PDB file of C-alpha atoms in Angstrom:
ATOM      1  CA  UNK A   1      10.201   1.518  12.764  1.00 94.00           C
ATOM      2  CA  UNK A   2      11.173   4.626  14.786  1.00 96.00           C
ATOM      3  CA  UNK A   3      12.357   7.535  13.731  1.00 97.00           C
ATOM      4  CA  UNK A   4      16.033   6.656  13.949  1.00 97.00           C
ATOM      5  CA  UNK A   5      15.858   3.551  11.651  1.00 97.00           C
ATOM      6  CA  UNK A   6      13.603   5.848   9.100  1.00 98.00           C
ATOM      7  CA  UNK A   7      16.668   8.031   8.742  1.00 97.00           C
ATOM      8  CA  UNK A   8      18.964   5.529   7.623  1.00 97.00           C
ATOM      9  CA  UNK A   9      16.528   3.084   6.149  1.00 98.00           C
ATOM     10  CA  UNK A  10      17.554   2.537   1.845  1.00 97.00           C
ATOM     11  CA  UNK A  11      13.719   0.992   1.104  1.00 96.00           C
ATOM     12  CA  UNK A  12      10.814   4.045   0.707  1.00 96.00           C
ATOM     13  CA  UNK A  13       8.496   0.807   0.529  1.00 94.00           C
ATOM     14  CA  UNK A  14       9.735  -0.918   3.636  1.00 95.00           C
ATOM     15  CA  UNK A  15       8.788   3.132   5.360  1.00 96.00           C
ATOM     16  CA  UNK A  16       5.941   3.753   3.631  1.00 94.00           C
ATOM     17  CA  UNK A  17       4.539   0.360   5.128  1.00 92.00           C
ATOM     18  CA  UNK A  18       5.916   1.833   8.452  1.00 95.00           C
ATOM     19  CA  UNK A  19       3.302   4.600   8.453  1.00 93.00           C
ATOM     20  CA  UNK A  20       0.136   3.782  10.184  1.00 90.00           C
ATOM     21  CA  UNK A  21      -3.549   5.333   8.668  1.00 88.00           C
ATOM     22  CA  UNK A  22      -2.770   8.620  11.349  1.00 91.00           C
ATOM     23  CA  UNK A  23       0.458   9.159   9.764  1.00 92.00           C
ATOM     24  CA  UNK A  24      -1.002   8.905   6.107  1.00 89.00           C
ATOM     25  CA  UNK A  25      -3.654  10.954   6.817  1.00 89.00           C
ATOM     26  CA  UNK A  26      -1.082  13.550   8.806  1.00 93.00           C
ATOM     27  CA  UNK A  27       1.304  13.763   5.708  1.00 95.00           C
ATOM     28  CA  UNK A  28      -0.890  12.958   2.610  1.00 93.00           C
ATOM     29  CA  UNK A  29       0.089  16.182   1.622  1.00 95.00           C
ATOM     30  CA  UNK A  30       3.901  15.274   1.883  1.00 96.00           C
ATOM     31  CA  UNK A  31       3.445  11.715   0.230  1.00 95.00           C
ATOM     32  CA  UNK A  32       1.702  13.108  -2.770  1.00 95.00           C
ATOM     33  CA  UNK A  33       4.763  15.162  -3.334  1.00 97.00           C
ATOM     34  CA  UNK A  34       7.026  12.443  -2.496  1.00 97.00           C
ATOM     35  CA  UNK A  35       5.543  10.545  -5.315  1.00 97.00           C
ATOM     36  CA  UNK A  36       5.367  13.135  -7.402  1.00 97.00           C
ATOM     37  CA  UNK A  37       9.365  13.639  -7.146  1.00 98.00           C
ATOM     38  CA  UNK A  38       9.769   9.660  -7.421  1.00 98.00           C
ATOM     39  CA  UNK A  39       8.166   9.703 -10.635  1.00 98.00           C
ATOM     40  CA  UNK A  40       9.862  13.302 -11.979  1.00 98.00           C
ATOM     41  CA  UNK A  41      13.354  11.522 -11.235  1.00 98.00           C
ATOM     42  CA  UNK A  42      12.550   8.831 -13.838  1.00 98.00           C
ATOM     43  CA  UNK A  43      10.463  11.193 -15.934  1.00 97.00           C
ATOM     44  CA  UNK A  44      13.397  11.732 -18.281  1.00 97.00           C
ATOM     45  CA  UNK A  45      12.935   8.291 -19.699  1.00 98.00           C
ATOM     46  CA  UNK A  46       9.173   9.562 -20.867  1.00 97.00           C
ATOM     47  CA  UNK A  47       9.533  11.750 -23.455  1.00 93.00           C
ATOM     48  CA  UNK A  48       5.501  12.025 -23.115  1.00 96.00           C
ATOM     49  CA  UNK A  49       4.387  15.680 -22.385  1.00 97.00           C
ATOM     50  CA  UNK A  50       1.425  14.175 -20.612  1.00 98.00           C
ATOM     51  CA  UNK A  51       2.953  12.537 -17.943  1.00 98.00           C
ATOM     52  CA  UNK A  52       4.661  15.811 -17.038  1.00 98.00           C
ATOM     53  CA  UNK A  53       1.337  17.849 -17.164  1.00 98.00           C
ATOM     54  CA  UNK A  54      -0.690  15.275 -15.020  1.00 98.00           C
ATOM     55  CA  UNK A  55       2.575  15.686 -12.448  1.00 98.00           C
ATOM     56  CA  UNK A  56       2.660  19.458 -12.523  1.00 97.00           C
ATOM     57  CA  UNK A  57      -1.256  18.885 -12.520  1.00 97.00           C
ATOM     58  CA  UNK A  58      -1.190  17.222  -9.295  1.00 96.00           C
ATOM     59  CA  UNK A  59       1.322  19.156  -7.960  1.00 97.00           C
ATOM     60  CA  UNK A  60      -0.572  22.522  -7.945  1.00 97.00           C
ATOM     61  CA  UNK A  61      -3.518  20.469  -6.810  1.00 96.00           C
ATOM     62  CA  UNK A  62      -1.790  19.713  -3.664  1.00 95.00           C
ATOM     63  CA  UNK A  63      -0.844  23.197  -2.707  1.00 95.00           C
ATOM     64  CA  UNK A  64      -4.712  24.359  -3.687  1.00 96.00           C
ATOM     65  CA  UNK A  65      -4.084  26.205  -6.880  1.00 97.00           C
ATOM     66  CA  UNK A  66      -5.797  23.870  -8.989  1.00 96.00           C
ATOM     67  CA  UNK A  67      -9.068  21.918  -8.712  1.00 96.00           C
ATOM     68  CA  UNK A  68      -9.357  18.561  -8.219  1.00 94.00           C
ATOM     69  CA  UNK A  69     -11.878  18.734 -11.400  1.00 95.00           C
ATOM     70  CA  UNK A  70      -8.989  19.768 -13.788  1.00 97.00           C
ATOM     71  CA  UNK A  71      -6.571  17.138 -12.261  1.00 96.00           C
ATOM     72  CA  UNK A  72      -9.162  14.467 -12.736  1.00 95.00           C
ATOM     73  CA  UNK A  73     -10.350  16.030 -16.688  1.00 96.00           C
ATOM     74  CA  UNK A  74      -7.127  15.653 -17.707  1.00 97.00           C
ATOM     75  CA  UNK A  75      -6.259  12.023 -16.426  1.00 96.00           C
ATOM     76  CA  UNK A  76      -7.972  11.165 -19.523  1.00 96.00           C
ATOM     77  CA  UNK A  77      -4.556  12.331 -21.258  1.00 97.00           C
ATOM     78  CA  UNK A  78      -2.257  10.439 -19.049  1.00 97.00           C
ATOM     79  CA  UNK A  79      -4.321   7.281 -19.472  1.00 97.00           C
ATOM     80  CA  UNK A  80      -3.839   7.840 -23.081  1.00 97.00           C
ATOM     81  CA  UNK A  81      -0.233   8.108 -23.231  1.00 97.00           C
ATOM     82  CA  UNK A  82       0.244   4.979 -20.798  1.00 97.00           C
ATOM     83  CA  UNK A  83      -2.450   3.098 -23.041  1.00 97.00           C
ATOM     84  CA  UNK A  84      -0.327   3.837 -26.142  1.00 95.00           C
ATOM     85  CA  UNK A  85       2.868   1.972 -24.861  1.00 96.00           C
ATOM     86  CA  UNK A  86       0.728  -0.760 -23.303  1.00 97.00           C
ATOM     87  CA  UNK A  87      -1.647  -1.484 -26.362  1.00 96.00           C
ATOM     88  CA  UNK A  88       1.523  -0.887 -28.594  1.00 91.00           C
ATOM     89  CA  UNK A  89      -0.015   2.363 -30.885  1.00 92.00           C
ATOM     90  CA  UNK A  90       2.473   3.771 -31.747  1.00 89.00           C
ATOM     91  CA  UNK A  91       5.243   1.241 -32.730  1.00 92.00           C
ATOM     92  CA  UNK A  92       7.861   3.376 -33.902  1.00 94.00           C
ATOM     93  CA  UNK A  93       7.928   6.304 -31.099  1.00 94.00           C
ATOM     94  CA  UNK A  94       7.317   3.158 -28.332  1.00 96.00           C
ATOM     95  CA  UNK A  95      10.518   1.090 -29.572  1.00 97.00           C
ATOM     96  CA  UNK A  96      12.598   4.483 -29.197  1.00 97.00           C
ATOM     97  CA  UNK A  97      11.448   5.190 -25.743  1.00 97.00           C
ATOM     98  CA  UNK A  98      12.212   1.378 -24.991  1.00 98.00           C
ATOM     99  CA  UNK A  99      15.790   1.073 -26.391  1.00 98.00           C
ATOM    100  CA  UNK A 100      16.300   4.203 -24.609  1.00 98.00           C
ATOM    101  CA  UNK A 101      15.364   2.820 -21.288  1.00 98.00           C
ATOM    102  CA  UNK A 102      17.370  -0.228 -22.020  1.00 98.00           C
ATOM    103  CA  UNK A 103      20.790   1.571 -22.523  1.00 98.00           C
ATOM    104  CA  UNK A 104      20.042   4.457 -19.877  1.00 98.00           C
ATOM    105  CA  UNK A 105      18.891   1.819 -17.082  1.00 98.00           C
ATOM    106  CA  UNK A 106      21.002  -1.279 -18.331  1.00 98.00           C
ATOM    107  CA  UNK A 107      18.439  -3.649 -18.598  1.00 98.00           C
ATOM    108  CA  UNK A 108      19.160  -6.999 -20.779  1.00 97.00           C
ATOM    109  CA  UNK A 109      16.329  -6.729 -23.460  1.00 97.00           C
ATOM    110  CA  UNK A 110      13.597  -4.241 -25.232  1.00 97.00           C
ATOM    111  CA  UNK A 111      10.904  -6.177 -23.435  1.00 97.00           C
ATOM    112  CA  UNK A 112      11.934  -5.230 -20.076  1.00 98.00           C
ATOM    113  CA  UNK A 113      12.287  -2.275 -21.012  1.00 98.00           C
ATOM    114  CA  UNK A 114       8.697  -1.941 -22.129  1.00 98.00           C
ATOM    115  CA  UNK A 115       7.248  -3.578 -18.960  1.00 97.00           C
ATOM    116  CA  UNK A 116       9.590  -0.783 -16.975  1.00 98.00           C
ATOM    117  CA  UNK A 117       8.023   2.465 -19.195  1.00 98.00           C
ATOM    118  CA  UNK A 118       4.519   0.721 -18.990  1.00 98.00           C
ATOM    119  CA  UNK A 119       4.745   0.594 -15.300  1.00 97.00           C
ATOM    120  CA  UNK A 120       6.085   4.365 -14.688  1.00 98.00           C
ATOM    121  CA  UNK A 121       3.225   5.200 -16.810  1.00 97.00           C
ATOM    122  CA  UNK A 122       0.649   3.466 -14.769  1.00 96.00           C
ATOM    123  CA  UNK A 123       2.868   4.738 -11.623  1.00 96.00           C
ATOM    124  CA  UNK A 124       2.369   8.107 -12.984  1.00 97.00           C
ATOM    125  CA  UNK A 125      -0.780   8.292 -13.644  1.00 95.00           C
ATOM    126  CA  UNK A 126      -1.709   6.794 -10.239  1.00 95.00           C
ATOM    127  CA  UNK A 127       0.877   9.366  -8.794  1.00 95.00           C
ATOM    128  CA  UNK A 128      -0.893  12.090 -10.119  1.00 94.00           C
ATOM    129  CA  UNK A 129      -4.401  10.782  -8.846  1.00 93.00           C
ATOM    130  CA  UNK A 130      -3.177   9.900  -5.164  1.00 90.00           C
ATOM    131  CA  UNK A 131      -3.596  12.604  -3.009  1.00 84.00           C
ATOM    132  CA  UNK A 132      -7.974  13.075  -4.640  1.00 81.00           C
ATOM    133  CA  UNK A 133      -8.822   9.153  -5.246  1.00 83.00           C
ATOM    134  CA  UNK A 134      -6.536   6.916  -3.140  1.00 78.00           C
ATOM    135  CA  UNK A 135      -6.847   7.849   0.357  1.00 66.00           C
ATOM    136  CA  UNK A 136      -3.651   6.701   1.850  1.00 64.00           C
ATOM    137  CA  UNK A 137      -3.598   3.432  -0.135  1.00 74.00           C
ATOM    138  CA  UNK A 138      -0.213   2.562  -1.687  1.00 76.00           C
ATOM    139  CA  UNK A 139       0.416  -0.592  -4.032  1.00 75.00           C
ATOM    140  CA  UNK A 140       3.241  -2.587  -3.828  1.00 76.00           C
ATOM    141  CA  UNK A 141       3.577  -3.269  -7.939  1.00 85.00           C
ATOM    142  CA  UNK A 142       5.366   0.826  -7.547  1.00 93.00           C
ATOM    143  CA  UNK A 143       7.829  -0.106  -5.293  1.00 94.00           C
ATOM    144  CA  UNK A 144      10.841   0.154  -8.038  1.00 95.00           C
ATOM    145  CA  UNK A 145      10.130   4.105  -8.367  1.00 97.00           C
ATOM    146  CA  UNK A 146      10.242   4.956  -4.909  1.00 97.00           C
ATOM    147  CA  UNK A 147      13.102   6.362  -3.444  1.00 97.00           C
ATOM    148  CA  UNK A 148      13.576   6.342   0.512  1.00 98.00           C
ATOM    149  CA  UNK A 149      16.033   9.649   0.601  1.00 98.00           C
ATOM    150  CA  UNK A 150      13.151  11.690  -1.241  1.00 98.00           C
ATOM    151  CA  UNK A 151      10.537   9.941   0.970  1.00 98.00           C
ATOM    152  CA  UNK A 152      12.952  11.829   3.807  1.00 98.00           C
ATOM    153  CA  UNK A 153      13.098  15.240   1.977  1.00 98.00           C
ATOM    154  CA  UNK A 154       9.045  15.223   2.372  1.00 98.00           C
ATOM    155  CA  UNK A 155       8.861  13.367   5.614  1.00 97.00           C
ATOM    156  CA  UNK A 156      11.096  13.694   8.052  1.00 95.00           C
ATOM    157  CA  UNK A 157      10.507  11.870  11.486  1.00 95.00           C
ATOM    158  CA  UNK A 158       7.358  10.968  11.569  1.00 96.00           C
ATOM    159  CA  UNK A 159       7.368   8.601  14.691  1.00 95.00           C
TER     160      UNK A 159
END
């Protein structure tokens, strides 16, 4: 990819794959905030005030105003929240979040709609861990969430 394809390209997964270990380590800055602002633009179908403190969390991490000790103390929350859609705890609050993803998003059935909130958890909660614990490494299972024209806001040309 060079920098002309980047600017047009519609897949942030197909770019992100485009970035060599240099580039990853150049911008890891600029990808934790990209996937930071990937997950914020779905965080509306979370009504979990975890997920947007682990975000904010990691935000202020990457600009140095918060230690990585407080992001990483309060993962334990995030996990929590993600584990109580995936392990089904709270059957009542879960099946509102899940119809609500199903209208909002469209999709044809409630379970669907769970496996999309359990994954923007888990995308979340990696999200907010990426820039301390995962060293340039992105998995593929996020790809849905990612979104090439914010990858561009945080990365211009790279190449």
């Amino acid at each position: 990819m060079n920098n002309q394809e980047w600017k047009v390209s519609k897949k942030a997964a197909e770019m992100l794959s485009a970035l060599n270990e240099e580039h990853k380590c150049k911008f890891k800055v600029e990808l934790q905030l990209f996937f930071i602002d990937c997950c914020k633009s779905k965080l509306y179908l979370l009504p979990h005030d975890e997920f947007k403190i682990a975000l904010d969390l990691a935000d202020k991490f990457a600009s140095g105003s918060v230690s990585l000790e407080k992001v990483r103390e309060y993962n334990w929350y995030t996990e929590s929240a993600v584990f109580s859609m995936d392990y089904d705890t709270d059957t009542e609050k879960n099946l509102k979040i899940y119809n609500k993803i199903k209208d909002e998003l469209g999709l044809p059935n409630i379970l669907d709609a769970r496996a999309f909130a359990i994954s923007l958890g888990y995308f979340i909660d990696w999200s907010s861990l990426y820039l301390s614990d995962f060293d340039g490494k992105t998995p593929n299972n996020y790809e849905q969430f990612l979104e090439a024209e914010l990858l561009r806001k945080r990365i211009d040309a790279p190449f």
